[in-house]
PDB file of C-alpha atoms in Angstrom:
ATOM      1  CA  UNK A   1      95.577  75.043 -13.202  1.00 68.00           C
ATOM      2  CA  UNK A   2      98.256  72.609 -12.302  1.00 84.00           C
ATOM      3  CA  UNK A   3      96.880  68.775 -11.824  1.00 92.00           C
ATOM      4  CA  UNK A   4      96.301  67.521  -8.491  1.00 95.00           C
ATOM      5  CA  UNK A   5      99.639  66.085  -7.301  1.00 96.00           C
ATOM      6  CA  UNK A   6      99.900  62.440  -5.218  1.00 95.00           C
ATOM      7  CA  UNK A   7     101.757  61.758  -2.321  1.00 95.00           C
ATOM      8  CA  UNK A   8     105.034  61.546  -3.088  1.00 96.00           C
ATOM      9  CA  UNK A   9     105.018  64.371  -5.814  1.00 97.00           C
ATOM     10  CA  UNK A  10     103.327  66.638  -3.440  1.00 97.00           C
ATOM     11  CA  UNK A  11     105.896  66.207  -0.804  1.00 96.00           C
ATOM     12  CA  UNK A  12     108.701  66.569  -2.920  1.00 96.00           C
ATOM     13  CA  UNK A  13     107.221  69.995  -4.142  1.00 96.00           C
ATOM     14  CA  UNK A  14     107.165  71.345  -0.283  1.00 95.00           C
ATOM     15  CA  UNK A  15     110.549  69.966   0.361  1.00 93.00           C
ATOM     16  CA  UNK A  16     111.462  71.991  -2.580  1.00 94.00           C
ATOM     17  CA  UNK A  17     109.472  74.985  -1.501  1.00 93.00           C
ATOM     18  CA  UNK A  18     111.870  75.534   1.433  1.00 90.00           C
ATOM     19  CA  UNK A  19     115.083  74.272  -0.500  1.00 87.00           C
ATOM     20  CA  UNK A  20     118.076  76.782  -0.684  1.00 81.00           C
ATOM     21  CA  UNK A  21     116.014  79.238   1.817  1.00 84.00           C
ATOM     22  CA  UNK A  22     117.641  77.596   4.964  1.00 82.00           C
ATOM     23  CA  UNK A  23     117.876  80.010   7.625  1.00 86.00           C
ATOM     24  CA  UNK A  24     121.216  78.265   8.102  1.00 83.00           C
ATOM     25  CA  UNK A  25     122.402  80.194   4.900  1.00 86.00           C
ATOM     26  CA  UNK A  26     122.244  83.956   6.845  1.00 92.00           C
ATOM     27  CA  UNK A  27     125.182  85.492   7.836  1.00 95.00           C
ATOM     28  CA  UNK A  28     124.217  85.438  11.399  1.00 96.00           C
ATOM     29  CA  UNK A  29     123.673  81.457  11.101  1.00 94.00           C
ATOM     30  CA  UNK A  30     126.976  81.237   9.533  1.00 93.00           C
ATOM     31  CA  UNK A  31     128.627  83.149  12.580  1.00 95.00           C
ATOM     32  CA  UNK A  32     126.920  81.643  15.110  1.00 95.00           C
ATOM     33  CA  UNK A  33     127.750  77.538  13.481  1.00 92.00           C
ATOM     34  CA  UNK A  34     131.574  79.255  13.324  1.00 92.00           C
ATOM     35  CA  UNK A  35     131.750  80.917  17.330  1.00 94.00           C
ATOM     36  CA  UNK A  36     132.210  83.657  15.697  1.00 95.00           C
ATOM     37  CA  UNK A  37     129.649  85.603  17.552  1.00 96.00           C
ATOM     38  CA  UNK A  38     129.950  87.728  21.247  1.00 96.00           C
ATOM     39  CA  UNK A  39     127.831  86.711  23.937  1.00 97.00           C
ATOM     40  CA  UNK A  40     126.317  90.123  23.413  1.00 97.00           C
ATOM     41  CA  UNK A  41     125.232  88.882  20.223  1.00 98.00           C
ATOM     42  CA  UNK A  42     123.702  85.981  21.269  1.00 98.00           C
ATOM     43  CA  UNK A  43     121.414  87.595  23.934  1.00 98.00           C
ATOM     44  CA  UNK A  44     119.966  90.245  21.064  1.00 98.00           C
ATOM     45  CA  UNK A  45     119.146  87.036  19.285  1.00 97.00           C
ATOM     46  CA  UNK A  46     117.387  85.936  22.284  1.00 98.00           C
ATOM     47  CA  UNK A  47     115.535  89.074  23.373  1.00 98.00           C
ATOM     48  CA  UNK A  48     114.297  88.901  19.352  1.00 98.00           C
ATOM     49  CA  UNK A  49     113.695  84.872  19.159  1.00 97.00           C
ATOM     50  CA  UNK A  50     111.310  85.385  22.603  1.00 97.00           C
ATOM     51  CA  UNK A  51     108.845  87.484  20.392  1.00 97.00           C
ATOM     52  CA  UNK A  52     108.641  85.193  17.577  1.00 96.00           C
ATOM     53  CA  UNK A  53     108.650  81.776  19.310  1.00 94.00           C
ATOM     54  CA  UNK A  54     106.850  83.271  22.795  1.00 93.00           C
ATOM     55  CA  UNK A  55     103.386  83.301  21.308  1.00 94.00           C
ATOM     56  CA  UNK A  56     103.913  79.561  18.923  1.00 93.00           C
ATOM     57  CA  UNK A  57     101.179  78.238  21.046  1.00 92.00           C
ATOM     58  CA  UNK A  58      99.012  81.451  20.595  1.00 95.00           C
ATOM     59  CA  UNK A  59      99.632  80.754  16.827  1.00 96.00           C
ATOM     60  CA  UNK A  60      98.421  77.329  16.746  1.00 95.00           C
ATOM     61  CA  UNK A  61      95.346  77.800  19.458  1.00 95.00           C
ATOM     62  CA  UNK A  62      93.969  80.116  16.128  1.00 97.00           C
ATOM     63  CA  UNK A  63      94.375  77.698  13.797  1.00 96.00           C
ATOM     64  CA  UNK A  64      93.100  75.083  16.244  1.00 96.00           C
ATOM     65  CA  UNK A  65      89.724  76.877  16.981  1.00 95.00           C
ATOM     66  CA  UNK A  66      89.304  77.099  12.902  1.00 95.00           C
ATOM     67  CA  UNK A  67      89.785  73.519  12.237  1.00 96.00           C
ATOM     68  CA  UNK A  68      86.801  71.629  11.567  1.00 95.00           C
ATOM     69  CA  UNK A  69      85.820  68.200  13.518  1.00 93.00           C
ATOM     70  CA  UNK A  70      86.971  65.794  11.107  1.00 93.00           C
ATOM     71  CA  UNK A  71      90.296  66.583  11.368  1.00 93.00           C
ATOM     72  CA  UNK A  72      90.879  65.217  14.306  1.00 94.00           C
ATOM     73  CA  UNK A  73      94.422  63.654  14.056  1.00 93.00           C
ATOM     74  CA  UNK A  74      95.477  67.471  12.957  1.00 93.00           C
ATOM     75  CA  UNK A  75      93.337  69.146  16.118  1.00 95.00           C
ATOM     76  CA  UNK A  76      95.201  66.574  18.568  1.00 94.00           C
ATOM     77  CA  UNK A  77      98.412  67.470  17.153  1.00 91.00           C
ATOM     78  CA  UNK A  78      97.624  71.192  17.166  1.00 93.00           C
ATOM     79  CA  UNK A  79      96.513  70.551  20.806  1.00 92.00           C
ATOM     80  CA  UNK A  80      99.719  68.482  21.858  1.00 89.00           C
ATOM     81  CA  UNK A  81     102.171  71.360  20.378  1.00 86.00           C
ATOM     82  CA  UNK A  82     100.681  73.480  22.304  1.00 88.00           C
ATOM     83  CA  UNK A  83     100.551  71.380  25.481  1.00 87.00           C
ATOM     84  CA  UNK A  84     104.070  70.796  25.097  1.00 82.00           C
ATOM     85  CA  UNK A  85     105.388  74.669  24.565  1.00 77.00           C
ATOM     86  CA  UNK A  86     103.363  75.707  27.707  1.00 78.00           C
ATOM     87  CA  UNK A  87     102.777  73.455  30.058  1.00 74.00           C
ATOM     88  CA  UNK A  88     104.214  69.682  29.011  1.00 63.00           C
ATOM     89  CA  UNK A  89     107.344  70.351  31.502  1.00 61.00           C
ATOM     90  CA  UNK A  90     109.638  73.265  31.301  1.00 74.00           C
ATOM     91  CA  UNK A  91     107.742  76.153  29.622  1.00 82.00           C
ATOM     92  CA  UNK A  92     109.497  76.638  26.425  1.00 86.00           C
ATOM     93  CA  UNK A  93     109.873  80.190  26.589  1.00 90.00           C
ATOM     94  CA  UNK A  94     111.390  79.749  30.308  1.00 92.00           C
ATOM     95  CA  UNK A  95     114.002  77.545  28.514  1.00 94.00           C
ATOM     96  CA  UNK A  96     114.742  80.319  25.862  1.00 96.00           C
ATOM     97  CA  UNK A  97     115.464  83.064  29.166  1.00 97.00           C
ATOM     98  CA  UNK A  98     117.634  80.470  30.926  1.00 97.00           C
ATOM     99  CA  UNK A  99     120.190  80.898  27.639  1.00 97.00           C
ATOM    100  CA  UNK A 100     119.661  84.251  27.534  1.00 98.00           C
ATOM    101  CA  UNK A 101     120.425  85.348  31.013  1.00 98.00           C
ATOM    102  CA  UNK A 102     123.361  83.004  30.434  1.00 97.00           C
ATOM    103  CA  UNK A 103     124.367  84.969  27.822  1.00 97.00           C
ATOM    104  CA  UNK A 104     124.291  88.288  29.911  1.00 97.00           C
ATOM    105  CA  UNK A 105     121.136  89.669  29.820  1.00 98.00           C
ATOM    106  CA  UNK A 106     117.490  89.545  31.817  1.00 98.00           C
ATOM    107  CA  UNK A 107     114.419  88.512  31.649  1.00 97.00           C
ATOM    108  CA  UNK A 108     113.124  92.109  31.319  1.00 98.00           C
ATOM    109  CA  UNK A 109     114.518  93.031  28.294  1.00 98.00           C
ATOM    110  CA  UNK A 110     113.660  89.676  27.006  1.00 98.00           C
ATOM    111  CA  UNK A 111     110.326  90.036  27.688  1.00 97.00           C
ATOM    112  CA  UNK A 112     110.166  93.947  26.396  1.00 98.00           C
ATOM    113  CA  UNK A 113     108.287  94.235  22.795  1.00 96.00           C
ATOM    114  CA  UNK A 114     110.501  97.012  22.461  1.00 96.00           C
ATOM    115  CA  UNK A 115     113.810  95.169  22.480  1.00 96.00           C
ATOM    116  CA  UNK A 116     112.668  93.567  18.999  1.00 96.00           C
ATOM    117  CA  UNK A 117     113.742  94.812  16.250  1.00 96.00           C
ATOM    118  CA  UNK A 118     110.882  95.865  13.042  1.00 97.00           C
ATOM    119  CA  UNK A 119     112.167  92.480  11.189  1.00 97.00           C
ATOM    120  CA  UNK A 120     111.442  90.347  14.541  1.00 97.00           C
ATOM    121  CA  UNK A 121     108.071  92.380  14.695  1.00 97.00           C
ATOM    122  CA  UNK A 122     107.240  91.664  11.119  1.00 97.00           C
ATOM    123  CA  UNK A 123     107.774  87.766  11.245  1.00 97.00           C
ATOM    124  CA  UNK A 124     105.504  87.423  14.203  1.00 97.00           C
ATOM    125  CA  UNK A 125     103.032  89.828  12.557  1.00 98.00           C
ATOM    126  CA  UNK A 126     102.988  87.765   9.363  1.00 98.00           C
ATOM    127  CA  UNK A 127     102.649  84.360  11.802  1.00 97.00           C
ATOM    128  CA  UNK A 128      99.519  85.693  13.454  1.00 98.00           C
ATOM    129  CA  UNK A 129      98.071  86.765  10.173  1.00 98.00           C
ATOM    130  CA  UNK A 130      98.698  83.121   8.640  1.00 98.00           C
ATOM    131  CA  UNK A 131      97.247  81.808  12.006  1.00 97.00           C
ATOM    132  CA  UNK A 132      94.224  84.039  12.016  1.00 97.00           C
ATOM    133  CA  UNK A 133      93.488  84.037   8.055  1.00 96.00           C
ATOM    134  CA  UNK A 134      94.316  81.426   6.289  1.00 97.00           C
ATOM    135  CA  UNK A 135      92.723  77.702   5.945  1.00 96.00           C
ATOM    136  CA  UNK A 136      93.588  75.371   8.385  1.00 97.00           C
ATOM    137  CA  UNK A 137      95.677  73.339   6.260  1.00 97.00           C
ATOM    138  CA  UNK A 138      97.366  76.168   4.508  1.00 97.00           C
ATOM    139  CA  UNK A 139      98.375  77.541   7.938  1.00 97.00           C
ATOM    140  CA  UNK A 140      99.579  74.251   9.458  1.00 96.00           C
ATOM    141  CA  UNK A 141     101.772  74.292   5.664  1.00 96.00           C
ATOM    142  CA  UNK A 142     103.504  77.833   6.376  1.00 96.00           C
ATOM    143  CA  UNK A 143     103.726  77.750  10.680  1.00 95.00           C
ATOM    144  CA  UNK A 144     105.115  73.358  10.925  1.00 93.00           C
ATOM    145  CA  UNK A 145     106.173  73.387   7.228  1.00 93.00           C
ATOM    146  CA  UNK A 146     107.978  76.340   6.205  1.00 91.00           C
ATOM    147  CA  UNK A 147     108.914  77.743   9.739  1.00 90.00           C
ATOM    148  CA  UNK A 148     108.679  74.950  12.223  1.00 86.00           C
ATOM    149  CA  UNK A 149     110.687  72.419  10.512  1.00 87.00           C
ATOM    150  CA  UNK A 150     113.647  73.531   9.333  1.00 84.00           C
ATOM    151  CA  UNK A 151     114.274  74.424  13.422  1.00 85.00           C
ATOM    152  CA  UNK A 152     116.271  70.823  14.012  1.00 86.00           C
ATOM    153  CA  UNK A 153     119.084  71.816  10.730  1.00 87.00           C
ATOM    154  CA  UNK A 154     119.653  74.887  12.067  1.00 88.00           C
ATOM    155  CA  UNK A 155     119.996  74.150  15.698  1.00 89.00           C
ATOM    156  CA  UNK A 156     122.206  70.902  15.072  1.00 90.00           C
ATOM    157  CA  UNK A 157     124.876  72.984  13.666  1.00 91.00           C
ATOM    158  CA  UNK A 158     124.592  75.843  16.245  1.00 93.00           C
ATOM    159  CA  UNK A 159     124.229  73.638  19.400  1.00 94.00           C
ATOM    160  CA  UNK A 160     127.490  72.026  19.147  1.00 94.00           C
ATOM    161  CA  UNK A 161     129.284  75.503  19.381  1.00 95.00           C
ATOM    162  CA  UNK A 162     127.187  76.564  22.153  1.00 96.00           C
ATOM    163  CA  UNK A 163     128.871  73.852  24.385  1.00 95.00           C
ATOM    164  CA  UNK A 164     132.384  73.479  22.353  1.00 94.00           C
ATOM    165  CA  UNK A 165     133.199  77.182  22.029  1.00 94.00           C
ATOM    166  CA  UNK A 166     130.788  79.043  24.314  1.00 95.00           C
ATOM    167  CA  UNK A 167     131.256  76.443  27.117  1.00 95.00           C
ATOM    168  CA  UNK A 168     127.913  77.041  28.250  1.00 96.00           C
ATOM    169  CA  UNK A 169     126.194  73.858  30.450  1.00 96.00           C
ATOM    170  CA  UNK A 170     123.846  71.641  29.294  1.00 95.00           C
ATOM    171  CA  UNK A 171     120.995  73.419  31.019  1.00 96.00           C
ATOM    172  CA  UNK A 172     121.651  76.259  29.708  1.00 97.00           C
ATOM    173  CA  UNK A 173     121.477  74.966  25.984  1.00 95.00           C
ATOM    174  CA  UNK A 174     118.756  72.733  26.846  1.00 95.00           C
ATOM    175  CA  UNK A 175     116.155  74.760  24.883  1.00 92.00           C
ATOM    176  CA  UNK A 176     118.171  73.837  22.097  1.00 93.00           C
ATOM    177  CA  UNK A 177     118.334  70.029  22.658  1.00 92.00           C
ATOM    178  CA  UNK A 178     114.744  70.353  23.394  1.00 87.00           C
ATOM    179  CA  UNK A 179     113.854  71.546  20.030  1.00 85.00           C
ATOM    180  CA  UNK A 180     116.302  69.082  18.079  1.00 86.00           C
ATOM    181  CA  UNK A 181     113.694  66.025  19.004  1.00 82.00           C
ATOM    182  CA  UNK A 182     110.850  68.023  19.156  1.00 78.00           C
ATOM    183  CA  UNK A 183     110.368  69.934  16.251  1.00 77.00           C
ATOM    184  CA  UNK A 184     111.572  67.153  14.053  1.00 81.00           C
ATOM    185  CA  UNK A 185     108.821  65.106  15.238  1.00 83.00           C
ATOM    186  CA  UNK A 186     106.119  67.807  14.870  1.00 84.00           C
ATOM    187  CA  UNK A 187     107.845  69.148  10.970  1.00 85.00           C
ATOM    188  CA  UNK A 188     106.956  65.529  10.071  1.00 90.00           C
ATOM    189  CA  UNK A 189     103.519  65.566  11.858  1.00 92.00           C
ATOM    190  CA  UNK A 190     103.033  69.069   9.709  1.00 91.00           C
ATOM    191  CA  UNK A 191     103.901  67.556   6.324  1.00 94.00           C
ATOM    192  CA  UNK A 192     101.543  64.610   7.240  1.00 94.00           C
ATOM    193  CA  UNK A 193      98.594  66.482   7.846  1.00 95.00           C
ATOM    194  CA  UNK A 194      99.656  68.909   4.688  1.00 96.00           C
ATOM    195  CA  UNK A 195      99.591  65.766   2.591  1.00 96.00           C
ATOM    196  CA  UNK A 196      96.840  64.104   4.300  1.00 96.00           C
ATOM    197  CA  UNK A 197      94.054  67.433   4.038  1.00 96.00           C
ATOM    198  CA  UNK A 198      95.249  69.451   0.792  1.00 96.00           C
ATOM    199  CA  UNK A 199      92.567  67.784  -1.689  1.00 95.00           C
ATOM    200  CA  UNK A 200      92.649  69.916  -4.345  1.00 96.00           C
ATOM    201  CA  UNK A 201      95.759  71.648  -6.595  1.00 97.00           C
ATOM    202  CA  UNK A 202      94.376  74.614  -5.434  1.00 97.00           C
ATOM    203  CA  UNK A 203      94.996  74.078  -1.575  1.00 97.00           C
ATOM    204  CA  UNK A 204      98.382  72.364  -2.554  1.00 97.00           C
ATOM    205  CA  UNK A 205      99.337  75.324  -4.264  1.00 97.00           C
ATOM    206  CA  UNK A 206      98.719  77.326  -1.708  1.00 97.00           C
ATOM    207  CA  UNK A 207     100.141  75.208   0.468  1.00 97.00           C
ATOM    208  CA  UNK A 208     103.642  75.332  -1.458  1.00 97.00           C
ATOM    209  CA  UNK A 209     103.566  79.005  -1.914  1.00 97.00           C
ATOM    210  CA  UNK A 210     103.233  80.013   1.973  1.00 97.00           C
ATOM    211  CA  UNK A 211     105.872  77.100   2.642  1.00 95.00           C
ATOM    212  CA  UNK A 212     108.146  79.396   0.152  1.00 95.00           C
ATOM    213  CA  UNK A 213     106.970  82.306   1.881  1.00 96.00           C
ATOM    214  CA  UNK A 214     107.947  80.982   5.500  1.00 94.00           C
ATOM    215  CA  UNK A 215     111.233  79.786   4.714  1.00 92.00           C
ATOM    216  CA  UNK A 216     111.409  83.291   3.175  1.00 94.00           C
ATOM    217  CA  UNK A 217     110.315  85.208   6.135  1.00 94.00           C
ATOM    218  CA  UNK A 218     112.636  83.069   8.625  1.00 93.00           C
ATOM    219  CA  UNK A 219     115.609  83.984   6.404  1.00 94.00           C
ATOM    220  CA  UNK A 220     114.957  87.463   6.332  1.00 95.00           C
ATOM    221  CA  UNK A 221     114.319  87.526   9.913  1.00 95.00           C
ATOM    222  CA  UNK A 222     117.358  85.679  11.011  1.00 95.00           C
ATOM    223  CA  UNK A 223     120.171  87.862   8.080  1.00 96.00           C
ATOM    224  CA  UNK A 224     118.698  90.832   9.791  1.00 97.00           C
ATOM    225  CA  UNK A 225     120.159  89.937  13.030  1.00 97.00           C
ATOM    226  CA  UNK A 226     123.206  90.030  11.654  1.00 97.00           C
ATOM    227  CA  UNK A 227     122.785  93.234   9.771  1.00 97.00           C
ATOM    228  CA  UNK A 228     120.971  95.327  13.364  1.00 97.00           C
ATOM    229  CA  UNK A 229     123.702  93.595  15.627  1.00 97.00           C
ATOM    230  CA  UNK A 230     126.668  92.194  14.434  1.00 97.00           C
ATOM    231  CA  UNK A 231     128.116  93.841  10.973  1.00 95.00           C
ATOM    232  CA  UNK A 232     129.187  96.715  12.634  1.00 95.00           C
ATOM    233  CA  UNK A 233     131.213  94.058  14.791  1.00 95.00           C
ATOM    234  CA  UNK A 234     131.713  91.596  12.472  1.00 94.00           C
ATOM    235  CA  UNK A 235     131.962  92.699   8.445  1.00 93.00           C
ATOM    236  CA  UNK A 236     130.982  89.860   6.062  1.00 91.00           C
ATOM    237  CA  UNK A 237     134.330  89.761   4.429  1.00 89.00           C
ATOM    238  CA  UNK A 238     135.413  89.001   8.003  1.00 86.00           C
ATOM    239  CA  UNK A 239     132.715  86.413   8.395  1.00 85.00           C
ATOM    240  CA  UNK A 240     133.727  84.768   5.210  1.00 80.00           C
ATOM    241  CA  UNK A 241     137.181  84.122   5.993  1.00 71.00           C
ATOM    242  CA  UNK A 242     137.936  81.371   7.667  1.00 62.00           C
ATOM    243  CA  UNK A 243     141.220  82.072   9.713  1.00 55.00           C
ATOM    244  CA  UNK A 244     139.978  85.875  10.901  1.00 48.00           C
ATOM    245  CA  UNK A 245     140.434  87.517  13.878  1.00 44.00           C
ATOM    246  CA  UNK A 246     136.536  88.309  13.933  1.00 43.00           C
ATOM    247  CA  UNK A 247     136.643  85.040  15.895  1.00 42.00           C
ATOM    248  CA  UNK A 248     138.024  85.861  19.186  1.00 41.00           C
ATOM    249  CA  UNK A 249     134.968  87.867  20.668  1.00 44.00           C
ATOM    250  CA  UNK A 250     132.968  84.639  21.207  1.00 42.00           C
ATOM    251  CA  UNK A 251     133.504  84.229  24.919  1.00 41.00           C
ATOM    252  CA  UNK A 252     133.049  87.749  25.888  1.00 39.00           C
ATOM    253  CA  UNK A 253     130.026  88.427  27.965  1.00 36.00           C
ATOM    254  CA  UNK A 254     127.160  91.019  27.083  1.00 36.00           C
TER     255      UNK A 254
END
């Protein structure tokens, strides 16, 4: 059994957990940081991103409920996520629609299960199961860690072609600005309470594994977007090459 790591060890470890499992390195990521992508595209990611990030809050309220009373800094932050992606302004989710209908589709099929594909279906599977199952502090480690955290990388190299190539407004990108302060603050609020409530080498390994496991499952989710709706548009040799015509679609509408 591996010793019980201190701070700073332990922290390094999760940052290493996630390291080189960047959603950023998918192919859709790649097209999407390059405008490479249709508007079409961009509402399938939507009507697929509304099933995973729709029920965050439903995630945490789980793990909430399972905490125990002393961990009351983690409970209030649980709490305060929550508050914020339902009813701490704009709901979150209402945000995510405003893009997509922007992008060309509706609120219907964003909403529809059905217009998810079986890769969207299995990441949100996998975060209720974490939610519902696991310890407190080894779900806060997979859900803030390994999921929620890398979400301000990712969108501060795709928000910048939203408004430079896509042209759209800043209200309708504002569910990416949102998440850009947001989930920075709460990724570092997750590694706190990782660091503050995983005693043992036991719970930190745990804790490092599902991190692994959640970058995992957001890369997987996010390269099969590419491979359900845009290789058939968009080949990876394409995608790869800099100079390629596979970059004109990126203002056309859904």
């Amino acid at each position: 059994m591996p010793e019980l790591m201190n701070h700073d060890q332990f922290r390094s470890a999760l940052e290493r957990a996630i390291q080189g499992k960047s959603a950023n390195k998918s192919p859709f990521s790649i097209a999407w940081a390059t405008g490479k992508l249709s508007r079409a595209h961009l509402a399938r990611w939507a009507e697929n991103h509304y099933h995973y990030v729709g029920p965050f809050a439903d995630y945490l309220a789980y793990i909430y409920g399972r905490t125990p009373d002393h961990m009351t800094e983690a409970k209030d932050f649980l709490l305060a996520n929550m508050y914020e992606e339902e009813i701490g302004g704009d709901r979150h989710t209402d945000l995510l629609i405003r893009f997509a209908e922007a992008c060309g589709t509706t609120r219907e099929r964003v909403t529809d299960p059905d217009n998810m594909s079986a890769t969207t279906r299995g990441l949100q599977s996998w975060c209720y199961a974490v939610a519902m199952r696991e310890e407190p502090v080894v779900a806060v480690a997979g859900l803030v860690v390994g999921l929620e955290s890398q979400v301000p990388s990712i969108y501060r190299k795709q928000t910048p072609t939203l408004r430079e190539k896509y042209r759209f407004s800043d209200e309708e990108v504002e569910f990416f600005d949102l998440h850009i302060v947001s989930d920075e603050i709460h990724g570092e609020r997750g590694y706190q309470i990782v660091l503050q409530h995983a005693t043992t080498p036991e719970l930190q390994q745990r804790c490092l594994k599902i991190c692994e496991v959640g970058a995992q499952m957001r890369l997987l989710y996010t390269t099969a977007l590419y491979n359900d709706y845009v290789a058939q548009d968009i080949p990876l040799a394409d995608l790869m090459a800099p100079d390629s015509k596979a970059a004109e679609p990126a203002l056309a509408t859904a």
